[in-house]
PDB file of C-alpha atoms in Angstrom:
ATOM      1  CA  UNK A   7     -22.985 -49.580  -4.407  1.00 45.00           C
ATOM      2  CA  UNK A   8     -25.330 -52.153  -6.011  1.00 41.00           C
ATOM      3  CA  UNK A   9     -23.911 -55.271  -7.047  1.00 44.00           C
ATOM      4  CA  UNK A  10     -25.227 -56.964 -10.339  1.00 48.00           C
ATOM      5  CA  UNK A  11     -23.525 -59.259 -12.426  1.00 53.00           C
ATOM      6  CA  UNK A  12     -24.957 -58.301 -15.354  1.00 57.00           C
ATOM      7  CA  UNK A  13     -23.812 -54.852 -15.330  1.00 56.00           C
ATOM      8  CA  UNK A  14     -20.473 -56.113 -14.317  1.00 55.00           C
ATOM      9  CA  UNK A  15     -20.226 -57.807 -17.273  1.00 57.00           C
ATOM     10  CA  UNK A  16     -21.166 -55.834 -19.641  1.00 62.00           C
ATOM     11  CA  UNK A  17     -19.062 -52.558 -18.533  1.00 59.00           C
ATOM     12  CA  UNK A  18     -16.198 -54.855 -18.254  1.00 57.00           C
ATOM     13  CA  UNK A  19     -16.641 -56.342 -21.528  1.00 63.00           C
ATOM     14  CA  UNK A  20     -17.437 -52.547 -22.556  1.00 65.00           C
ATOM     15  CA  UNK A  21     -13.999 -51.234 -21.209  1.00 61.00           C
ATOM     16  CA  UNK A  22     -12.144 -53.762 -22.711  1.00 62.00           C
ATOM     17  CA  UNK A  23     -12.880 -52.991 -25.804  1.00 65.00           C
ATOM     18  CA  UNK A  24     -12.328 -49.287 -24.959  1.00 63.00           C
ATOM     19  CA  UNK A  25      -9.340 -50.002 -22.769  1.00 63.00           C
ATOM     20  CA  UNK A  26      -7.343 -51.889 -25.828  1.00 61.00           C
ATOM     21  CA  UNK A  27      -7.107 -48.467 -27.687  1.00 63.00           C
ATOM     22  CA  UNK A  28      -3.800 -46.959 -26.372  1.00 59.00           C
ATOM     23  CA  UNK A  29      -5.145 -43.399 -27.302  1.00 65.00           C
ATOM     24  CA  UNK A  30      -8.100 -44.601 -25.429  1.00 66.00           C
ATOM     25  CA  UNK A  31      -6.194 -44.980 -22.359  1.00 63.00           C
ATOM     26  CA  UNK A  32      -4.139 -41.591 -22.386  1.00 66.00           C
ATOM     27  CA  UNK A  33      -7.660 -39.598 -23.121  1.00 72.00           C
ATOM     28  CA  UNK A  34      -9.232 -41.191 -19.463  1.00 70.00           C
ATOM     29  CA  UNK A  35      -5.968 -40.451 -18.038  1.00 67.00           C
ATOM     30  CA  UNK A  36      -6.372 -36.550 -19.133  1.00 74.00           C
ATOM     31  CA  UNK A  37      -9.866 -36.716 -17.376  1.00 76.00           C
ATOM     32  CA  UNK A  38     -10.130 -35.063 -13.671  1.00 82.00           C
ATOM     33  CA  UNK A  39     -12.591 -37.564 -12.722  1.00 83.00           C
ATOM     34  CA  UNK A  40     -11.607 -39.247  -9.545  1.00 84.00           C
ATOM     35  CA  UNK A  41     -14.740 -42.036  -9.693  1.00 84.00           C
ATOM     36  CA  UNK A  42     -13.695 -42.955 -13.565  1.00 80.00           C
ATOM     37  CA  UNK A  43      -9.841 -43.063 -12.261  1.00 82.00           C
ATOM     38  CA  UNK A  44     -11.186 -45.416  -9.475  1.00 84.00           C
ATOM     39  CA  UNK A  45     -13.240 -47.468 -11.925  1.00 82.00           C
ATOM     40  CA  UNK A  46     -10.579 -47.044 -14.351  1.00 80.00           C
ATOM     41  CA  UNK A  47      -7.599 -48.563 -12.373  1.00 84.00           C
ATOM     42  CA  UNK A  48      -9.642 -51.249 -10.577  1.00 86.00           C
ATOM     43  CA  UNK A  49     -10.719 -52.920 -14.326  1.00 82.00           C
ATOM     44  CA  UNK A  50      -6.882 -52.370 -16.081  1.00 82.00           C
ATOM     45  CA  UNK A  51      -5.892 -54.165 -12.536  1.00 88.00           C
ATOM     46  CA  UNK A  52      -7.909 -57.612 -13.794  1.00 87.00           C
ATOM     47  CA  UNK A  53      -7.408 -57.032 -16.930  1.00 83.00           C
ATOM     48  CA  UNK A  54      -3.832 -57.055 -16.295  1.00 84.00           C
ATOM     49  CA  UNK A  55      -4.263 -59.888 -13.597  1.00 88.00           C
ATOM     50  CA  UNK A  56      -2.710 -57.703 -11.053  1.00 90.00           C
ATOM     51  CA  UNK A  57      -3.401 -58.759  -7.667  1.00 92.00           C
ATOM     52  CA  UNK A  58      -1.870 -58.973  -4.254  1.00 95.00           C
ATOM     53  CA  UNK A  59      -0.863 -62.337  -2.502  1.00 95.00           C
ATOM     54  CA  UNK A  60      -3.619 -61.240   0.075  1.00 94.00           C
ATOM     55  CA  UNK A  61      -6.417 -60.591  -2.565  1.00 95.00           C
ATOM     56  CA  UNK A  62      -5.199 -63.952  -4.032  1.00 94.00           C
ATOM     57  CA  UNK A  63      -6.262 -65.493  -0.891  1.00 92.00           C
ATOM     58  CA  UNK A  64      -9.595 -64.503  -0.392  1.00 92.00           C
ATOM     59  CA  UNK A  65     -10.640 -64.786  -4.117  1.00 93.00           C
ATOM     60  CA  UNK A  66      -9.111 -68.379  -4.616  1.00 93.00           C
ATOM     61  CA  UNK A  67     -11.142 -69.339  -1.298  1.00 92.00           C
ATOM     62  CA  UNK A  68     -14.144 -67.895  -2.740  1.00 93.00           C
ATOM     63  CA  UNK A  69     -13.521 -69.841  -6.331  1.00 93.00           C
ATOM     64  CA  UNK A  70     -12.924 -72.858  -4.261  1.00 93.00           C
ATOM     65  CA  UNK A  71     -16.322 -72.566  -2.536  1.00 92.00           C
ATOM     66  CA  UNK A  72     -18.118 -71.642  -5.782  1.00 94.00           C
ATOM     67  CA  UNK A  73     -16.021 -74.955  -7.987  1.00 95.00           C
ATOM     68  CA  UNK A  74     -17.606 -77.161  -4.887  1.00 94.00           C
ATOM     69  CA  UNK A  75     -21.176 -75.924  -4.855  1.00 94.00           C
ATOM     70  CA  UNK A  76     -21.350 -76.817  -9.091  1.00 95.00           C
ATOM     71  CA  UNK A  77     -20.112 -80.473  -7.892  1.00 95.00           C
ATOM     72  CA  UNK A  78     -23.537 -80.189  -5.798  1.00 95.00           C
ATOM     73  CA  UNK A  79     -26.355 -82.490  -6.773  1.00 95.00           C
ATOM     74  CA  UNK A  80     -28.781 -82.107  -3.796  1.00 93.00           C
ATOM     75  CA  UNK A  81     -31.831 -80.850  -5.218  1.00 93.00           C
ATOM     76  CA  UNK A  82     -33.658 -77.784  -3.815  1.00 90.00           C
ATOM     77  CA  UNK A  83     -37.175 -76.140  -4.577  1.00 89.00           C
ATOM     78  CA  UNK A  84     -37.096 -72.168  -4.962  1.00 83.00           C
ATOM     79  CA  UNK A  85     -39.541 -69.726  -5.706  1.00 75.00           C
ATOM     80  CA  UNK A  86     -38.884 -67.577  -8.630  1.00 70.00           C
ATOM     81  CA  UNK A  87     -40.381 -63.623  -8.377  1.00 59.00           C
ATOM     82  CA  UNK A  88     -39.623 -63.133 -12.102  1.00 54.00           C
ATOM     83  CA  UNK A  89     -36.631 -60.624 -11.980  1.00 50.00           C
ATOM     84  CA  UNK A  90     -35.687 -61.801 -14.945  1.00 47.00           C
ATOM     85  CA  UNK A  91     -34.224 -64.640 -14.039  1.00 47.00           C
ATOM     86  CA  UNK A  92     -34.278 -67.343 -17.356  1.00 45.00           C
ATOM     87  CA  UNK A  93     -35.819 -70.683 -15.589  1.00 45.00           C
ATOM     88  CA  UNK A  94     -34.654 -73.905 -17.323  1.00 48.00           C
ATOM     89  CA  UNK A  95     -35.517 -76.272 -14.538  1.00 45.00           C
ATOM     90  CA  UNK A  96     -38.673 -78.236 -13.683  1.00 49.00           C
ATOM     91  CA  UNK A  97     -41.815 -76.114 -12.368  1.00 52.00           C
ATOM     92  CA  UNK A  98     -43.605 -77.156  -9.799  1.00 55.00           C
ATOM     93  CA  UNK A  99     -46.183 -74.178  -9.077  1.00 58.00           C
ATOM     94  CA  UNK A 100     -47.467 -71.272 -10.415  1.00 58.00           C
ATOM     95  CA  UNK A 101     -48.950 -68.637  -8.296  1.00 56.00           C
ATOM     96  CA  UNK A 102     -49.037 -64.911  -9.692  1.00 57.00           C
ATOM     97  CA  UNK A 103     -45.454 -63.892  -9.993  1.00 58.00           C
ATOM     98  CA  UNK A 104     -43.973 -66.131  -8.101  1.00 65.00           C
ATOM     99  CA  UNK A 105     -42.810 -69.747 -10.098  1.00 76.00           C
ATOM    100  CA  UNK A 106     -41.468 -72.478  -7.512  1.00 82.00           C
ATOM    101  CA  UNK A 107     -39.042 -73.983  -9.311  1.00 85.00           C
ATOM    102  CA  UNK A 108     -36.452 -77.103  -8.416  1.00 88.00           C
ATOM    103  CA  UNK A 109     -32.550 -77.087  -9.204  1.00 92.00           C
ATOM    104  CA  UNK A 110     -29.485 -78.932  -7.815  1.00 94.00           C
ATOM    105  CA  UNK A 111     -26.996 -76.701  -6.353  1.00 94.00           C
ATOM    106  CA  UNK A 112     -24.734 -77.347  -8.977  1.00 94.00           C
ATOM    107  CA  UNK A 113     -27.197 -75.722 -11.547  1.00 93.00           C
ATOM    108  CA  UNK A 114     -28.005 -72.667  -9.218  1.00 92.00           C
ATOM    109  CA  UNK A 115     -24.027 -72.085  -9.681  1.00 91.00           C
ATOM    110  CA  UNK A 116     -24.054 -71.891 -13.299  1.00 90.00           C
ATOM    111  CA  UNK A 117     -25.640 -68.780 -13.385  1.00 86.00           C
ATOM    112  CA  UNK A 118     -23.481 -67.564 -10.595  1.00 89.00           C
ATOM    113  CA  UNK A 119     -20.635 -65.076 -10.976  1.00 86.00           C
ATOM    114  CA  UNK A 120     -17.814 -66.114 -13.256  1.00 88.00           C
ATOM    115  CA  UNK A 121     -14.338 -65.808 -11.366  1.00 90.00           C
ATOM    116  CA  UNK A 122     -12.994 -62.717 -13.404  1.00 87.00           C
ATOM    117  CA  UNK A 123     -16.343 -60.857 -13.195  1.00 88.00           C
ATOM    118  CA  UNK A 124     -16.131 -61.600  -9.607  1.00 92.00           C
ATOM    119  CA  UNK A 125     -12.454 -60.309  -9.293  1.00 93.00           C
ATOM    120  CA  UNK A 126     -13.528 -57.315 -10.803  1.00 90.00           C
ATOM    121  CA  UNK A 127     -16.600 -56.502  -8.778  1.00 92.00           C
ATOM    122  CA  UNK A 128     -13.809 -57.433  -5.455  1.00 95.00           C
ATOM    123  CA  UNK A 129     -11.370 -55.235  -7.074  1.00 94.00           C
ATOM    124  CA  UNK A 130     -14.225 -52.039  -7.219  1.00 92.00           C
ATOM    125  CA  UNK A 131     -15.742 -52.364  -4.033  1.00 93.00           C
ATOM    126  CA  UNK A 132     -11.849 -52.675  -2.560  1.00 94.00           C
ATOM    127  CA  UNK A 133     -11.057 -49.616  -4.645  1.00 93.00           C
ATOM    128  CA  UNK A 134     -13.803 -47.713  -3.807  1.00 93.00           C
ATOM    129  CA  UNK A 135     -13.747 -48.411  -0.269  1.00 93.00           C
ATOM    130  CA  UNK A 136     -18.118 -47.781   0.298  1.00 90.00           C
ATOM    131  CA  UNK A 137     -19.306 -48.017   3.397  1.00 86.00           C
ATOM    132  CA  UNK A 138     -22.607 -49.853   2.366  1.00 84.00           C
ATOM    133  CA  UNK A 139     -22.704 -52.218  -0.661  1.00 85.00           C
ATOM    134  CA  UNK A 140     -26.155 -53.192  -1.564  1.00 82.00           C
ATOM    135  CA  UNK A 141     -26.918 -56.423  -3.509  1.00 84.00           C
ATOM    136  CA  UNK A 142     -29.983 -57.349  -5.598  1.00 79.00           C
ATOM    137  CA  UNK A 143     -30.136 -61.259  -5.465  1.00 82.00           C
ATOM    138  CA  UNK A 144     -28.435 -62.578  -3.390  1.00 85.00           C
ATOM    139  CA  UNK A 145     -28.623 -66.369  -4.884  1.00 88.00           C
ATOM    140  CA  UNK A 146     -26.435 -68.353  -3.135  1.00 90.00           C
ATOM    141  CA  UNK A 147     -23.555 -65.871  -1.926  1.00 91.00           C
ATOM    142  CA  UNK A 148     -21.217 -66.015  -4.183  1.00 93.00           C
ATOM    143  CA  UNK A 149     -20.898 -61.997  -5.801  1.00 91.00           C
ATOM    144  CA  UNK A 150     -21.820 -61.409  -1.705  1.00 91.00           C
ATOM    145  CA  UNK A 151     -18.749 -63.117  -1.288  1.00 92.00           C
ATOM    146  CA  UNK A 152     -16.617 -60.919  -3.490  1.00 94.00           C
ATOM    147  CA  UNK A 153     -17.597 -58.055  -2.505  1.00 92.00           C
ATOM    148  CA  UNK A 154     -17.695 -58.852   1.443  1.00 91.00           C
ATOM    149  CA  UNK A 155     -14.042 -60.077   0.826  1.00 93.00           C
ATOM    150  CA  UNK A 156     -12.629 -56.394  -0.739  1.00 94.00           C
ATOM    151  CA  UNK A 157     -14.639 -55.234   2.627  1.00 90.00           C
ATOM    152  CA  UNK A 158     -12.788 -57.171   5.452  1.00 90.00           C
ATOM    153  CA  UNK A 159      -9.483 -56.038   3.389  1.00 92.00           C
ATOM    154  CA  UNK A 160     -10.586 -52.635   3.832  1.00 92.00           C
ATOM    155  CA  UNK A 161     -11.533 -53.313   7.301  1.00 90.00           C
ATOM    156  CA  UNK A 162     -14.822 -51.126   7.037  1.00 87.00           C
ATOM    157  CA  UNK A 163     -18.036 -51.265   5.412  1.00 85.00           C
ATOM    158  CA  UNK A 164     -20.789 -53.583   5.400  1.00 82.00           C
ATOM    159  CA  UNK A 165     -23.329 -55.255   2.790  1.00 84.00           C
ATOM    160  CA  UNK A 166     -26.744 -55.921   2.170  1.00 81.00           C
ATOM    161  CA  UNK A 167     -27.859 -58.408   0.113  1.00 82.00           C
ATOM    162  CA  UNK A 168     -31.737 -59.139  -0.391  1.00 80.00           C
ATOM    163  CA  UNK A 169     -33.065 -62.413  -1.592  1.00 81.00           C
ATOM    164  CA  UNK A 170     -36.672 -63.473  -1.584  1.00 76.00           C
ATOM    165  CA  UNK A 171     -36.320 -66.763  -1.785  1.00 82.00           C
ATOM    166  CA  UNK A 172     -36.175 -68.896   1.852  1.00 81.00           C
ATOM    167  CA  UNK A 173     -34.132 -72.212   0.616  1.00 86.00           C
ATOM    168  CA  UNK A 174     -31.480 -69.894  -1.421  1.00 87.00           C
ATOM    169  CA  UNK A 175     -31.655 -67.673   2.049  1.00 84.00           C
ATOM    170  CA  UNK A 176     -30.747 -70.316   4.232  1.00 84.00           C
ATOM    171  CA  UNK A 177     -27.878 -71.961   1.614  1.00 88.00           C
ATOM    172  CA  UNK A 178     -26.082 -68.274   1.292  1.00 87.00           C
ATOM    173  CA  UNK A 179     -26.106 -67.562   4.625  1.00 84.00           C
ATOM    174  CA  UNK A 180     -24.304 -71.124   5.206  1.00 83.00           C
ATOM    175  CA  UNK A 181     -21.952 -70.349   2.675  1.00 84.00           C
ATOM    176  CA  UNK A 182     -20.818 -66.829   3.741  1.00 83.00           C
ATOM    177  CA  UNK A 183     -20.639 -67.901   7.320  1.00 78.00           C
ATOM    178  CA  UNK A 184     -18.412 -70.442   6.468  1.00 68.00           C
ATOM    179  CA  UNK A 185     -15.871 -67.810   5.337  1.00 68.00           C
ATOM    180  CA  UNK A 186     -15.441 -66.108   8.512  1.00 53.00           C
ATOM    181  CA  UNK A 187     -16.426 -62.370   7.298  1.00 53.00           C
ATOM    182  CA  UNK A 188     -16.637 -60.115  10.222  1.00 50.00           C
ATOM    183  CA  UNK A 189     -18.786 -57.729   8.158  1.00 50.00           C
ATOM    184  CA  UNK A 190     -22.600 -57.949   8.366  1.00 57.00           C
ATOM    185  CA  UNK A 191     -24.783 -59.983   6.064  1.00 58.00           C
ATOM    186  CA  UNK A 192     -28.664 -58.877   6.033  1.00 58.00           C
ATOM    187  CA  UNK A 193     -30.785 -61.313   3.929  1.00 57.00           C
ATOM    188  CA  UNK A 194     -34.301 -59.751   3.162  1.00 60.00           C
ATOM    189  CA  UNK A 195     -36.955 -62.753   2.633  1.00 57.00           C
ATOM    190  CA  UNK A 196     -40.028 -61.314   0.511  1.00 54.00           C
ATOM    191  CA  UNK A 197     -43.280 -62.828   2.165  1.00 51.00           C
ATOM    192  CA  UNK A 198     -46.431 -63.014   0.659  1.00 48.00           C
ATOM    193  CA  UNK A 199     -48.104 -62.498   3.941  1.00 44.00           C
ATOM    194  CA  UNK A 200     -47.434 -58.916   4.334  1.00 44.00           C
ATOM    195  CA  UNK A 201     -49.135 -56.794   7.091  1.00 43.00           C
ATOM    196  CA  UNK A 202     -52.169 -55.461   5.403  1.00 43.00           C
ATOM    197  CA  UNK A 203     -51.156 -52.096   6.843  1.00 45.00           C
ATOM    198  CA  UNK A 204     -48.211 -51.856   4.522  1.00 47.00           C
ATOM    199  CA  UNK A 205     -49.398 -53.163   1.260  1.00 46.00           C
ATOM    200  CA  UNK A 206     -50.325 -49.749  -0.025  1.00 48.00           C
ATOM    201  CA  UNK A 207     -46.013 -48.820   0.630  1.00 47.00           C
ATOM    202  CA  UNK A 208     -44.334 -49.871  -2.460  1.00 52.00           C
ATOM    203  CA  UNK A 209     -41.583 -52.906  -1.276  1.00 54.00           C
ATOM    204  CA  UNK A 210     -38.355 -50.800  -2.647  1.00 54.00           C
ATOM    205  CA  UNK A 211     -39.539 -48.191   0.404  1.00 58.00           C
ATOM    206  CA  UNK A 212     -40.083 -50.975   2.741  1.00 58.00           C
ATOM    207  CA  UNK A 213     -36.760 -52.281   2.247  1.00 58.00           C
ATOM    208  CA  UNK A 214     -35.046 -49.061   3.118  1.00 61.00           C
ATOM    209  CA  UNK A 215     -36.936 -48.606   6.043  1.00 62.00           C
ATOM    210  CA  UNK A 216     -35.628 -51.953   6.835  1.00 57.00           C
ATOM    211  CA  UNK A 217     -32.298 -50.677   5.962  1.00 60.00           C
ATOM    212  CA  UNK A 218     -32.715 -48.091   8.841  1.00 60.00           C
ATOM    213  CA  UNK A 219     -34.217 -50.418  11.367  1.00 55.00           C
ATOM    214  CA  UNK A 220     -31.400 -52.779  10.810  1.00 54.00           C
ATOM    215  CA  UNK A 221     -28.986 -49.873  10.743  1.00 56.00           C
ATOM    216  CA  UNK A 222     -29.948 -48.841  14.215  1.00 57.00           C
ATOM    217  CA  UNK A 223     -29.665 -53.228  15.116  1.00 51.00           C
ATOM    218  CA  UNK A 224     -26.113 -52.669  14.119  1.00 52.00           C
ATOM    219  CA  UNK A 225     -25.250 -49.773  16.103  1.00 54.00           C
ATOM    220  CA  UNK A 226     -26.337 -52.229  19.069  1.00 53.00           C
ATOM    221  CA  UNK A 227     -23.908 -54.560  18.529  1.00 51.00           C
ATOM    222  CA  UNK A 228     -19.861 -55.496  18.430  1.00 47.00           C
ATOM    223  CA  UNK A 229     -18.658 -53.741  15.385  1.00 48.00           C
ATOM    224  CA  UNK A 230     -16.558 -57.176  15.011  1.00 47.00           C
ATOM    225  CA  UNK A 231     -19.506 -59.033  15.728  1.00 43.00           C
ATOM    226  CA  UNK A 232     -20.580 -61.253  11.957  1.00 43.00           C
ATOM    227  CA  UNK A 233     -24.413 -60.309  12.525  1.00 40.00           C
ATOM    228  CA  UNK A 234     -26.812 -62.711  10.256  1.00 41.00           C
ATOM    229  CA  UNK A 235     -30.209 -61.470  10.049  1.00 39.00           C
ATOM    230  CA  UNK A 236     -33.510 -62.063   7.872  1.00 40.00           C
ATOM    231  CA  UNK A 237     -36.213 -59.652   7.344  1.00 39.00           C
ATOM    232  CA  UNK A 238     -39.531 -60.595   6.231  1.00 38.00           C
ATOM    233  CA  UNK A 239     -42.588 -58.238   4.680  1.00 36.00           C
TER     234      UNK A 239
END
């Protein structure tokens, strides 16, 4: 399961539309797809706003942490690997690809999932109950969070979020920590220096031979063991 907040978004915003037709509604109903029932239930549940005491918990605690971060003014400098990212800030270098760029935390959380996009991606990862979620940016935690929260209520599964840049690395993995998940978090930090013996390998392949590697890490450990670990190529 990859977690982006852009597609969140726009398949939510998508559905709604969709989902305010009653005849709409009936036709998905009619289909014998169990994945589009899944998806189906998990967005009429926030649409709906219906959600367990329990689920309350967790994603109050992680809008908490995410209303305190945009209070944040300490300033931070992060490098930019243009993913598409839309950089508003001050530049401080330029080097191929790569933009270092400075922000306050506070900024960073702008463009950090909204609460109901957030309950939605928590309410499809606890519907859907994967054993592996992988996550594309991992900025600084926050749609980690979600998703890492519908996990420990499912008590299985873990996640994998990659980030490339070391300062947002190091502020995530505070974060999550800090919420007492006992699933594992795997930060991937994209070096520059890579071994000159794998930069024929394209990096998505490198990364799931990472994914193996740490795979076999995990079967080493406590199951209930929170296991932080960064990666670099």
């Amino acid at each position: 399961m990859f977690g982006n907040n852009r597609i969140v978004t726009k398949f939510y915003k998508s559905y709604y539309r969709f989902y305010k037709n009653k005849n709409n509604l009936k036709n998905i109903e009619k289909i014998n797809n169990p994945i589009l029932k899944i998806a189906s239930k998990s967005i009429e549940q926030v649409i709906r706003n219906k959600i367990t005491p329990v689920e309350l918990k967790w994603v109050k605690g992680i809008k908490k942490l995410r209303d305190n971060l945009r209070k944040s003014t300490i300033e931070i400098n992060f490098e930019n690997y243009g993913a598409g990212t839309h950089i508003d800030s001050i530049s401080l270098e330029k080097k191929g690809n790569k933009v270092i760029i400075k922000k306050t935390i506070g900024q960073i959380c702008e463009s950090t999932v909204l609460f109901k996009w957030g309950l939605l991606l928590f309410k499809i990862v606890k519907e859907f109950k994967p054993k592996i979620c992988l996550e594309l940016g991992t900025c600084i935690g926050i749609s980690a969070a979600y998703q890492a929260a519908a996990l420990e209520m499912n008590n299985q599964g873990k996640i994998y979020t990659i980030e490339g840049a070391s300062s947002l690395v190091k502020l995530s993995e505070n974060n999550l920590s800090n919420m007492f998940y006992f699933v594992h978090l795997f930060v991937f930090m994209i070096s520059e220096n890579r071994n000159k013996n794998n930069s024929s390998i394209p990096q998505e392949e490198q990364v799931l031979g990472l994914l193996l590697e740490s795979k076999n890490h995990l079967n080493k450990n406590d199951p209930n063991e929170k296991v932080s670990l960064q990666v670099s190529f």
